[in-house]
Amino acid sequence: MKQLGMLALAIALAAAAWWWFTAEMPRRQHERAAAAEAAAIQAERANTLYRWRDDAGNLHVTEDPPKGRRYERISRAPKDGIEVHGGRG
């Protein structure tokens, strides 16, 4: 009788462990996806500069985009290879 009780307890613990780990998986996957997305946004933002002109026409290059103005995004990463322009002459 004691062995039957231990077997029932082991089965109950195994079922509880199975439920716990399967319930955690979707939440962990969601947390990992959110963290990866945040890291990608942060990496893109860290690698970008913004070029814009103020009301006086002065050129500014900043790490944060201006509010209410047109701006151009500039990548800090160099382009692969060499650009050759043959228009000299």
PDB file of N, CA and C in Angstrom:
ATOM      1  N   MET A   1       0.821  -1.186   0.000  1.00  0.00           N
ATOM      2  CA  MET A   1       0.000   0.000   0.000  1.00  0.00           C
ATOM      3  C   MET A   1       0.874   1.262   0.000  1.00  0.00           C
ATOM      4  N   LYS A   2       1.973   1.203   0.754  1.00  0.00           N
ATOM      5  CA  LYS A   2       2.880   2.337   0.815  1.00  0.00           C
ATOM      6  C   LYS A   2       3.514   2.590  -0.556  1.00  0.00           C
ATOM      7  N   GLN A   3       3.827   1.516  -1.275  1.00  0.00           N
ATOM      8  CA  GLN A   3       4.425   1.656  -2.604  1.00  0.00           C
ATOM      9  C   GLN A   3       3.436   2.270  -3.592  1.00  0.00           C
ATOM     10  N   LEU A   4       2.175   1.921  -3.461  1.00  0.00           N
ATOM     11  CA  LEU A   4       1.151   2.471  -4.335  1.00  0.00           C
ATOM     12  C   LEU A   4       1.003   3.982  -4.103  1.00  0.00           C
ATOM     13  N   GLY A   5       1.087   4.395  -2.851  1.00  0.00           N
ATOM     14  CA  GLY A   5       1.024   5.821  -2.522  1.00  0.00           C
ATOM     15  C   GLY A   5       2.220   6.576  -3.083  1.00  0.00           C
ATOM     16  N   MET A   6       3.392   5.982  -2.992  1.00  0.00           N
ATOM     17  CA  MET A   6       4.606   6.604  -3.541  1.00  0.00           C
ATOM     18  C   MET A   6       4.522   6.706  -5.065  1.00  0.00           C
ATOM     19  N   LEU A   7       3.970   5.662  -5.705  1.00  0.00           N
ATOM     20  CA  LEU A   7       3.804   5.681  -7.151  1.00  0.00           C
ATOM     21  C   LEU A   7       2.829   6.794  -7.557  1.00  0.00           C
ATOM     22  N   ALA A   8       1.732   6.924  -6.830  1.00  0.00           N
ATOM     23  CA  ALA A   8       0.751   7.975  -7.122  1.00  0.00           C
ATOM     24  C   ALA A   8       1.380   9.356  -6.928  1.00  0.00           C
ATOM     25  N   LEU A   9       2.177   9.514  -5.888  1.00  0.00           N
ATOM     26  CA  LEU A   9       2.863  10.782  -5.647  1.00  0.00           C
ATOM     27  C   LEU A   9       3.853  11.091  -6.772  1.00  0.00           C
ATOM     28  N   ALA A  10       4.597  10.092  -7.224  1.00  0.00           N
ATOM     29  CA  ALA A  10       5.557  10.282  -8.313  1.00  0.00           C
ATOM     30  C   ALA A  10       4.842  10.679  -9.602  1.00  0.00           C
ATOM     31  N   ILE A  11       3.709  10.039  -9.876  1.00  0.00           N
ATOM     32  CA  ILE A  11       2.939  10.376 -11.079  1.00  0.00           C
ATOM     33  C   ILE A  11       2.402  11.798 -10.975  1.00  0.00           C
ATOM     34  N   ALA A  12       1.919  12.170  -9.801  1.00  0.00           N
ATOM     35  CA  ALA A  12       1.397  13.523  -9.602  1.00  0.00           C
ATOM     36  C   ALA A  12       2.506  14.558  -9.767  1.00  0.00           C
ATOM     37  N   LEU A  13       3.677  14.291  -9.227  1.00  0.00           N
ATOM     38  CA  LEU A  13       4.807  15.213  -9.377  1.00  0.00           C
ATOM     39  C   LEU A  13       5.250  15.323 -10.837  1.00  0.00           C
ATOM     40  N   ALA A  14       5.266  14.191 -11.536  1.00  0.00           N
ATOM     41  CA  ALA A  14       5.643  14.212 -12.949  1.00  0.00           C
ATOM     42  C   ALA A  14       4.629  15.015 -13.760  1.00  0.00           C
ATOM     43  N   ALA A  15       3.348  14.844 -13.468  1.00  0.00           N
ATOM     44  CA  ALA A  15       2.310  15.597 -14.179  1.00  0.00           C
ATOM     45  C   ALA A  15       2.426  17.089 -13.873  1.00  0.00           C
ATOM     46  N   ALA A  16       2.706  17.436 -12.626  1.00  0.00           N
ATOM     47  CA  ALA A  16       2.858  18.842 -12.254  1.00  0.00           C
ATOM     48  C   ALA A  16       4.080  19.453 -12.946  1.00  0.00           C
ATOM     49  N   ALA A  17       5.175  18.708 -13.006  1.00  0.00           N
ATOM     50  CA  ALA A  17       6.379  19.204 -13.676  1.00  0.00           C
ATOM     51  C   ALA A  17       6.125  19.387 -15.168  1.00  0.00           C
ATOM     52  N   TRP A  18       5.437  18.429 -15.780  1.00  0.00           N
ATOM     53  CA  TRP A  18       5.113  18.542 -17.200  1.00  0.00           C
ATOM     54  C   TRP A  18       4.261  19.783 -17.454  1.00  0.00           C
ATOM     55  N   TRP A  19       3.244  19.991 -16.633  1.00  0.00           N
ATOM     56  CA  TRP A  19       2.374  21.161 -16.801  1.00  0.00           C
ATOM     57  C   TRP A  19       3.172  22.451 -16.628  1.00  0.00           C
ATOM     58  N   TRP A  20       4.027  22.501 -15.618  1.00  0.00           N
ATOM     59  CA  TRP A  20       4.807  23.706 -15.327  1.00  0.00           C
ATOM     60  C   TRP A  20       5.704  24.083 -16.513  1.00  0.00           C
ATOM     61  N   PHE A  21       6.421  23.102 -17.034  1.00  0.00           N
ATOM     62  CA  PHE A  21       7.365  23.407 -18.107  1.00  0.00           C
ATOM     63  C   PHE A  21       6.674  23.702 -19.431  1.00  0.00           C
ATOM     64  N   THR A  22       5.556  23.057 -19.733  1.00  0.00           N
ATOM     65  CA  THR A  22       4.860  23.351 -20.986  1.00  0.00           C
ATOM     66  C   THR A  22       4.130  24.684 -20.902  1.00  0.00           C
ATOM     67  N   ALA A  23       3.700  25.096 -19.735  1.00  0.00           N
ATOM     68  CA  ALA A  23       3.043  26.397 -19.587  1.00  0.00           C
ATOM     69  C   ALA A  23       4.063  27.531 -19.671  1.00  0.00           C
ATOM     70  N   GLU A  24       5.297  27.281 -19.286  1.00  0.00           N
ATOM     71  CA  GLU A  24       6.343  28.304 -19.304  1.00  0.00           C
ATOM     72  C   GLU A  24       6.890  28.555 -20.709  1.00  0.00           C
ATOM     73  N   MET A  25       6.857  27.561 -21.573  1.00  0.00           N
ATOM     74  CA  MET A  25       7.490  27.684 -22.888  1.00  0.00           C
ATOM     75  C   MET A  25       6.952  28.846 -23.723  1.00  0.00           C
ATOM     76  N   PRO A  26       5.646  28.997 -23.926  1.00  0.00           N
ATOM     77  CA  PRO A  26       5.186  30.127 -24.750  1.00  0.00           C
ATOM     78  C   PRO A  26       5.568  31.486 -24.162  1.00  0.00           C
ATOM     79  N   ARG A  27       5.518  31.606 -22.851  1.00  0.00           N
ATOM     80  CA  ARG A  27       5.881  32.877 -22.231  1.00  0.00           C
ATOM     81  C   ARG A  27       7.364  33.167 -22.440  1.00  0.00           C
ATOM     82  N   ARG A  28       8.190  32.158 -22.286  1.00  0.00           N
ATOM     83  CA  ARG A  28       9.631  32.355 -22.496  1.00  0.00           C
ATOM     84  C   ARG A  28       9.928  32.716 -23.946  1.00  0.00           C
ATOM     85  N   GLN A  29       9.247  32.060 -24.875  1.00  0.00           N
ATOM     86  CA  GLN A  29       9.466  32.377 -26.283  1.00  0.00           C
ATOM     87  C   GLN A  29       9.054  33.815 -26.575  1.00  0.00           C
ATOM     88  N   HIS A  30       7.952  34.251 -25.997  1.00  0.00           N
ATOM     89  CA  HIS A  30       7.496  35.631 -26.185  1.00  0.00           C
ATOM     90  C   HIS A  30       8.511  36.615 -25.595  1.00  0.00           C
ATOM     91  N   GLU A  31       9.026  36.305 -24.409  1.00  0.00           N
ATOM     92  CA  GLU A  31      10.019  37.183 -23.781  1.00  0.00           C
ATOM     93  C   GLU A  31      11.292  37.255 -24.614  1.00  0.00           C
ATOM     94  N   ARG A  32      11.725  36.113 -25.149  1.00  0.00           N
ATOM     95  CA  ARG A  32      12.932  36.103 -25.980  1.00  0.00           C
ATOM     96  C   ARG A  32      12.724  36.892 -27.268  1.00  0.00           C
ATOM     97  N   ALA A  33      11.557  36.734 -27.881  1.00  0.00           N
ATOM     98  CA  ALA A  33      11.267  37.472 -29.113  1.00  0.00           C
ATOM     99  C   ALA A  33      11.225  38.972 -28.841  1.00  0.00           C
ATOM    100  N   ALA A  34      10.623  39.368 -27.734  1.00  0.00           N
ATOM    101  CA  ALA A  34      10.559  40.793 -27.387  1.00  0.00           C
ATOM    102  C   ALA A  34      11.954  41.345 -27.110  1.00  0.00           C
ATOM    103  N   ALA A  35      12.783  40.574 -26.433  1.00  0.00           N
ATOM    104  CA  ALA A  35      14.148  41.019 -26.142  1.00  0.00           C
ATOM    105  C   ALA A  35      14.973  41.131 -27.425  1.00  0.00           C
ATOM    106  N   ALA A  36      14.802  40.181 -28.341  1.00  0.00           N
ATOM    107  CA  ALA A  36      15.532  40.233 -29.608  1.00  0.00           C
ATOM    108  C   ALA A  36      15.096  41.434 -30.437  1.00  0.00           C
ATOM    109  N   GLU A  37      13.803  41.723 -30.441  1.00  0.00           N
ATOM    110  CA  GLU A  37      13.300  42.878 -31.184  1.00  0.00           C
ATOM    111  C   GLU A  37      13.836  44.183 -30.597  1.00  0.00           C
ATOM    112  N   ALA A  38      13.853  44.275 -29.276  1.00  0.00           N
ATOM    113  CA  ALA A  38      14.374  45.478 -28.626  1.00  0.00           C
ATOM    114  C   ALA A  38      15.865  45.648 -28.917  1.00  0.00           C
ATOM    115  N   ALA A  39      16.609  44.548 -28.921  1.00  0.00           N
ATOM    116  CA  ALA A  39      18.039  44.618 -29.212  1.00  0.00           C
ATOM    117  C   ALA A  39      18.286  45.045 -30.657  1.00  0.00           C
ATOM    118  N   ALA A  40      17.467  44.561 -31.579  1.00  0.00           N
ATOM    119  CA  ALA A  40      17.625  44.942 -32.983  1.00  0.00           C
ATOM    120  C   ALA A  40      17.330  46.426 -33.182  1.00  0.00           C
ATOM    121  N   ILE A  41      16.293  46.918 -32.532  1.00  0.00           N
ATOM    122  CA  ILE A  41      15.955  48.343 -32.640  1.00  0.00           C
ATOM    123  C   ILE A  41      17.067  49.196 -32.049  1.00  0.00           C
ATOM    124  N   GLN A  42      17.587  48.765 -30.909  1.00  0.00           N
ATOM    125  CA  GLN A  42      18.660  49.518 -30.260  1.00  0.00           C
ATOM    126  C   GLN A  42      19.927  49.511 -31.117  1.00  0.00           C
ATOM    127  N   ALA A  43      20.246  48.375 -31.717  1.00  0.00           N
ATOM    128  CA  ALA A  43      21.437  48.296 -32.563  1.00  0.00           C
ATOM    129  C   ALA A  43      21.282  49.171 -33.805  1.00  0.00           C
ATOM    130  N   GLU A  44      20.083  49.175 -34.391  1.00  0.00           N
ATOM    131  CA  GLU A  44      19.852  50.017 -35.566  1.00  0.00           C
ATOM    132  C   GLU A  44      19.947  51.490 -35.201  1.00  0.00           C
ATOM    133  N   ARG A  45      19.395  51.835 -34.070  1.00  0.00           N
ATOM    134  CA  ARG A  45      19.414  53.236 -33.647  1.00  0.00           C
ATOM    135  C   ARG A  45      20.837  53.682 -33.299  1.00  0.00           C
ATOM    136  N   ALA A  46      21.629  52.787 -32.713  1.00  0.00           N
ATOM    137  CA  ALA A  46      23.002  53.135 -32.349  1.00  0.00           C
ATOM    138  C   ALA A  46      23.873  53.306 -33.586  1.00  0.00           C
ATOM    139  N   ASN A  47      23.449  52.725 -34.698  1.00  0.00           N
ATOM    140  CA  ASN A  47      24.240  52.760 -35.917  1.00  0.00           C
ATOM    141  C   ASN A  47      23.740  53.826 -36.896  1.00  0.00           C
ATOM    142  N   THR A  48      22.857  54.721 -36.455  1.00  0.00           N
ATOM    143  CA  THR A  48      22.249  55.698 -37.353  1.00  0.00           C
ATOM    144  C   THR A  48      22.504  57.126 -36.883  1.00  0.00           C
ATOM    145  N   LEU A  49      22.812  57.989 -37.829  1.00  0.00           N
ATOM    146  CA  LEU A  49      22.894  59.428 -37.588  1.00  0.00           C
ATOM    147  C   LEU A  49      21.802  60.103 -38.410  1.00  0.00           C
ATOM    148  N   TYR A  50      21.435  61.300 -38.012  1.00  0.00           N
ATOM    149  CA  TYR A  50      20.382  62.045 -38.695  1.00  0.00           C
ATOM    150  C   TYR A  50      20.937  63.385 -39.164  1.00  0.00           C
ATOM    151  N   ARG A  51      20.755  63.676 -40.462  1.00  0.00           N
ATOM    152  CA  ARG A  51      21.227  64.926 -41.045  1.00  0.00           C
ATOM    153  C   ARG A  51      20.004  65.792 -41.342  1.00  0.00           C
ATOM    154  N   TRP A  52      20.035  67.037 -40.858  1.00  0.00           N
ATOM    155  CA  TRP A  52      18.902  67.939 -41.053  1.00  0.00           C
ATOM    156  C   TRP A  52      19.366  69.385 -40.993  1.00  0.00           C
ATOM    157  N   ARG A  53      18.533  70.293 -41.450  1.00  0.00           N
ATOM    158  CA  ARG A  53      18.847  71.728 -41.445  1.00  0.00           C
ATOM    159  C   ARG A  53      17.850  72.461 -40.561  1.00  0.00           C
ATOM    160  N   ASP A  54      18.367  73.469 -39.846  1.00  0.00           N
ATOM    161  CA  ASP A  54      17.488  74.281 -38.992  1.00  0.00           C
ATOM    162  C   ASP A  54      16.873  75.420 -39.805  1.00  0.00           C
ATOM    163  N   ASP A  55      16.147  76.314 -39.129  1.00  0.00           N
ATOM    164  CA  ASP A  55      15.468  77.425 -39.810  1.00  0.00           C
ATOM    165  C   ASP A  55      16.437  78.366 -40.513  1.00  0.00           C
ATOM    166  N   ALA A  56      17.652  78.482 -39.990  1.00  0.00           N
ATOM    167  CA  ALA A  56      18.655  79.362 -40.594  1.00  0.00           C
ATOM    168  C   ALA A  56      19.411  78.677 -41.730  1.00  0.00           C
ATOM    169  N   GLY A  57      19.124  77.412 -41.986  1.00  0.00           N
ATOM    170  CA  GLY A  57      19.795  76.686 -43.058  1.00  0.00           C
ATOM    171  C   GLY A  57      21.073  76.002 -42.639  1.00  0.00           C
ATOM    172  N   ASN A  58      21.380  76.006 -41.340  1.00  0.00           N
ATOM    173  CA  ASN A  58      22.592  75.355 -40.849  1.00  0.00           C
ATOM    174  C   ASN A  58      22.401  73.841 -40.833  1.00  0.00           C
ATOM    175  N   LEU A  59      23.434  73.141 -41.281  1.00  0.00           N
ATOM    176  CA  LEU A  59      23.393  71.685 -41.330  1.00  0.00           C
ATOM    177  C   LEU A  59      23.729  71.110 -39.962  1.00  0.00           C
ATOM    178  N   HIS A  60      22.938  70.146 -39.515  1.00  0.00           N
ATOM    179  CA  HIS A  60      23.179  69.455 -38.253  1.00  0.00           C
ATOM    180  C   HIS A  60      23.228  67.959 -38.518  1.00  0.00           C
ATOM    181  N   VAL A  61      24.123  67.272 -37.827  1.00  0.00           N
ATOM    182  CA  VAL A  61      24.178  65.818 -37.838  1.00  0.00           C
ATOM    183  C   VAL A  61      24.117  65.393 -36.382  1.00  0.00           C
ATOM    184  N   THR A  62      23.049  64.681 -36.023  1.00  0.00           N
ATOM    185  CA  THR A  62      22.821  64.317 -34.627  1.00  0.00           C
ATOM    186  C   THR A  62      22.493  62.837 -34.502  1.00  0.00           C
ATOM    187  N   GLU A  63      22.542  62.353 -33.276  1.00  0.00           N
ATOM    188  CA  GLU A  63      22.191  60.958 -33.006  1.00  0.00           C
ATOM    189  C   GLU A  63      20.692  60.764 -32.825  1.00  0.00           C
ATOM    190  N   ASP A  64      19.966  61.846 -32.548  1.00  0.00           N
ATOM    191  CA  ASP A  64      18.514  61.777 -32.369  1.00  0.00           C
ATOM    192  C   ASP A  64      17.829  62.545 -33.488  1.00  0.00           C
ATOM    193  N   PRO A  65      16.734  62.002 -34.026  1.00  0.00           N
ATOM    194  CA  PRO A  65      16.044  62.717 -35.100  1.00  0.00           C
ATOM    195  C   PRO A  65      15.360  63.972 -34.571  1.00  0.00           C
ATOM    196  N   PRO A  66      15.324  65.032 -35.362  1.00  0.00           N
ATOM    197  CA  PRO A  66      14.650  66.258 -34.918  1.00  0.00           C
ATOM    198  C   PRO A  66      13.135  66.070 -34.948  1.00  0.00           C
ATOM    199  N   LYS A  67      12.470  66.762 -34.089  1.00  0.00           N
ATOM    200  CA  LYS A  67      11.011  66.679 -34.047  1.00  0.00           C
ATOM    201  C   LYS A  67      10.421  67.744 -34.972  1.00  0.00           C
ATOM    202  N   GLY A  68       9.523  67.337 -35.842  1.00  0.00           N
ATOM    203  CA  GLY A  68       8.828  68.279 -36.707  1.00  0.00           C
ATOM    204  C   GLY A  68       9.629  68.788 -37.888  1.00  0.00           C
ATOM    205  N   ARG A  69      10.711  68.126 -38.233  1.00  0.00           N
ATOM    206  CA  ARG A  69      11.534  68.545 -39.370  1.00  0.00           C
ATOM    207  C   ARG A  69      11.824  67.346 -40.263  1.00  0.00           C
ATOM    208  N   ARG A  70      12.128  67.659 -41.515  1.00  0.00           N
ATOM    209  CA  ARG A  70      12.569  66.599 -42.419  1.00  0.00           C
ATOM    210  C   ARG A  70      14.026  66.284 -42.099  1.00  0.00           C
ATOM    211  N   TYR A  71      14.374  65.029 -42.204  1.00  0.00           N
ATOM    212  CA  TYR A  71      15.752  64.623 -41.943  1.00  0.00           C
ATOM    213  C   TYR A  71      16.114  63.454 -42.841  1.00  0.00           C
ATOM    214  N   GLU A  72      17.401  63.208 -42.927  1.00  0.00           N
ATOM    215  CA  GLU A  72      17.920  62.095 -43.719  1.00  0.00           C
ATOM    216  C   GLU A  72      18.673  61.162 -42.774  1.00  0.00           C
ATOM    217  N   ARG A  73      18.421  59.875 -42.898  1.00  0.00           N
ATOM    218  CA  ARG A  73      19.151  58.895 -42.084  1.00  0.00           C
ATOM    219  C   ARG A  73      20.478  58.572 -42.751  1.00  0.00           C
ATOM    220  N   ILE A  74      21.510  58.527 -41.935  1.00  0.00           N
ATOM    221  CA  ILE A  74      22.850  58.209 -42.415  1.00  0.00           C
ATOM    222  C   ILE A  74      23.358  57.033 -41.591  1.00  0.00           C
ATOM    223  N   SER A  75      23.839  56.010 -42.254  1.00  0.00           N
ATOM    224  CA  SER A  75      24.379  54.855 -41.544  1.00  0.00           C
ATOM    225  C   SER A  75      25.826  55.125 -41.150  1.00  0.00           C
ATOM    226  N   ARG A  76      26.182  54.728 -39.951  1.00  0.00           N
ATOM    227  CA  ARG A  76      27.573  54.886 -39.507  1.00  0.00           C
ATOM    228  C   ARG A  76      28.466  53.797 -40.075  1.00  0.00           C
ATOM    229  N   ALA A  77      27.868  52.683 -40.456  1.00  0.00           N
ATOM    230  CA  ALA A  77      28.649  51.564 -40.982  1.00  0.00           C
ATOM    231  C   ALA A  77      29.115  51.897 -42.396  1.00  0.00           C
ATOM    232  N   PRO A  78      30.382  51.692 -42.684  1.00  0.00           N
ATOM    233  CA  PRO A  78      30.859  51.974 -44.035  1.00  0.00           C
ATOM    234  C   PRO A  78      30.298  50.960 -45.029  1.00  0.00           C
ATOM    235  N   LYS A  79      30.168  51.393 -46.269  1.00  0.00           N
ATOM    236  CA  LYS A  79      29.703  50.489 -47.318  1.00  0.00           C
ATOM    237  C   LYS A  79      30.823  49.527 -47.675  1.00  0.00           C
ATOM    238  N   ASP A  80      30.439  48.331 -48.087  1.00  0.00           N
ATOM    239  CA  ASP A  80      31.434  47.356 -48.519  1.00  0.00           C
ATOM    240  C   ASP A  80      31.995  47.769 -49.875  1.00  0.00           C
ATOM    241  N   GLY A  81      33.273  47.596 -50.047  1.00  0.00           N
ATOM    242  CA  GLY A  81      33.889  47.881 -51.332  1.00  0.00           C
ATOM    243  C   GLY A  81      34.245  49.347 -51.501  1.00  0.00           C
ATOM    244  N   ILE A  82      34.624  49.685 -52.701  1.00  0.00           N
ATOM    245  CA  ILE A  82      35.055  51.038 -53.028  1.00  0.00           C
ATOM    246  C   ILE A  82      34.110  51.601 -54.084  1.00  0.00           C
ATOM    247  N   GLU A  83      33.682  52.845 -53.900  1.00  0.00           N
ATOM    248  CA  GLU A  83      32.864  53.511 -54.910  1.00  0.00           C
ATOM    249  C   GLU A  83      33.783  54.279 -55.844  1.00  0.00           C
ATOM    250  N   VAL A  84      33.608  54.064 -57.120  1.00  0.00           N
ATOM    251  CA  VAL A  84      34.408  54.764 -58.119  1.00  0.00           C
ATOM    252  C   VAL A  84      33.461  55.584 -58.975  1.00  0.00           C
ATOM    253  N   HIS A  85      33.721  56.881 -59.053  1.00  0.00           N
ATOM    254  CA  HIS A  85      32.942  57.770 -59.906  1.00  0.00           C
ATOM    255  C   HIS A  85      33.853  58.230 -61.040  1.00  0.00           C
ATOM    256  N   GLY A  86      33.462  57.960 -62.250  1.00  0.00           N
ATOM    257  CA  GLY A  86      34.305  58.288 -63.406  1.00  0.00           C
ATOM    258  C   GLY A  86      34.045  59.665 -63.980  1.00  0.00           C
ATOM    259  N   GLY A  87      33.354  60.521 -63.247  1.00  0.00           N
ATOM    260  CA  GLY A  87      32.990  61.829 -63.766  1.00  0.00           C
ATOM    261  C   GLY A  87      34.082  62.876 -63.655  1.00  0.00           C
ATOM    262  N   ARG A  88      35.247  62.500 -63.209  1.00  0.00           N
ATOM    263  CA  ARG A  88      36.331  63.486 -63.105  1.00  0.00           C
ATOM    264  C   ARG A  88      36.842  63.855 -64.478  1.00  0.00           C
ATOM    265  N   GLY A  89      37.355  65.004 -64.539  1.00  0.00           N
ATOM    266  CA  GLY A  89      37.937  65.246 -65.834  1.00  0.00           C
ATOM    267  C   GLY A  89      38.216  66.584 -66.131  1.00  0.00           C
TER     268      GLY A  89
END
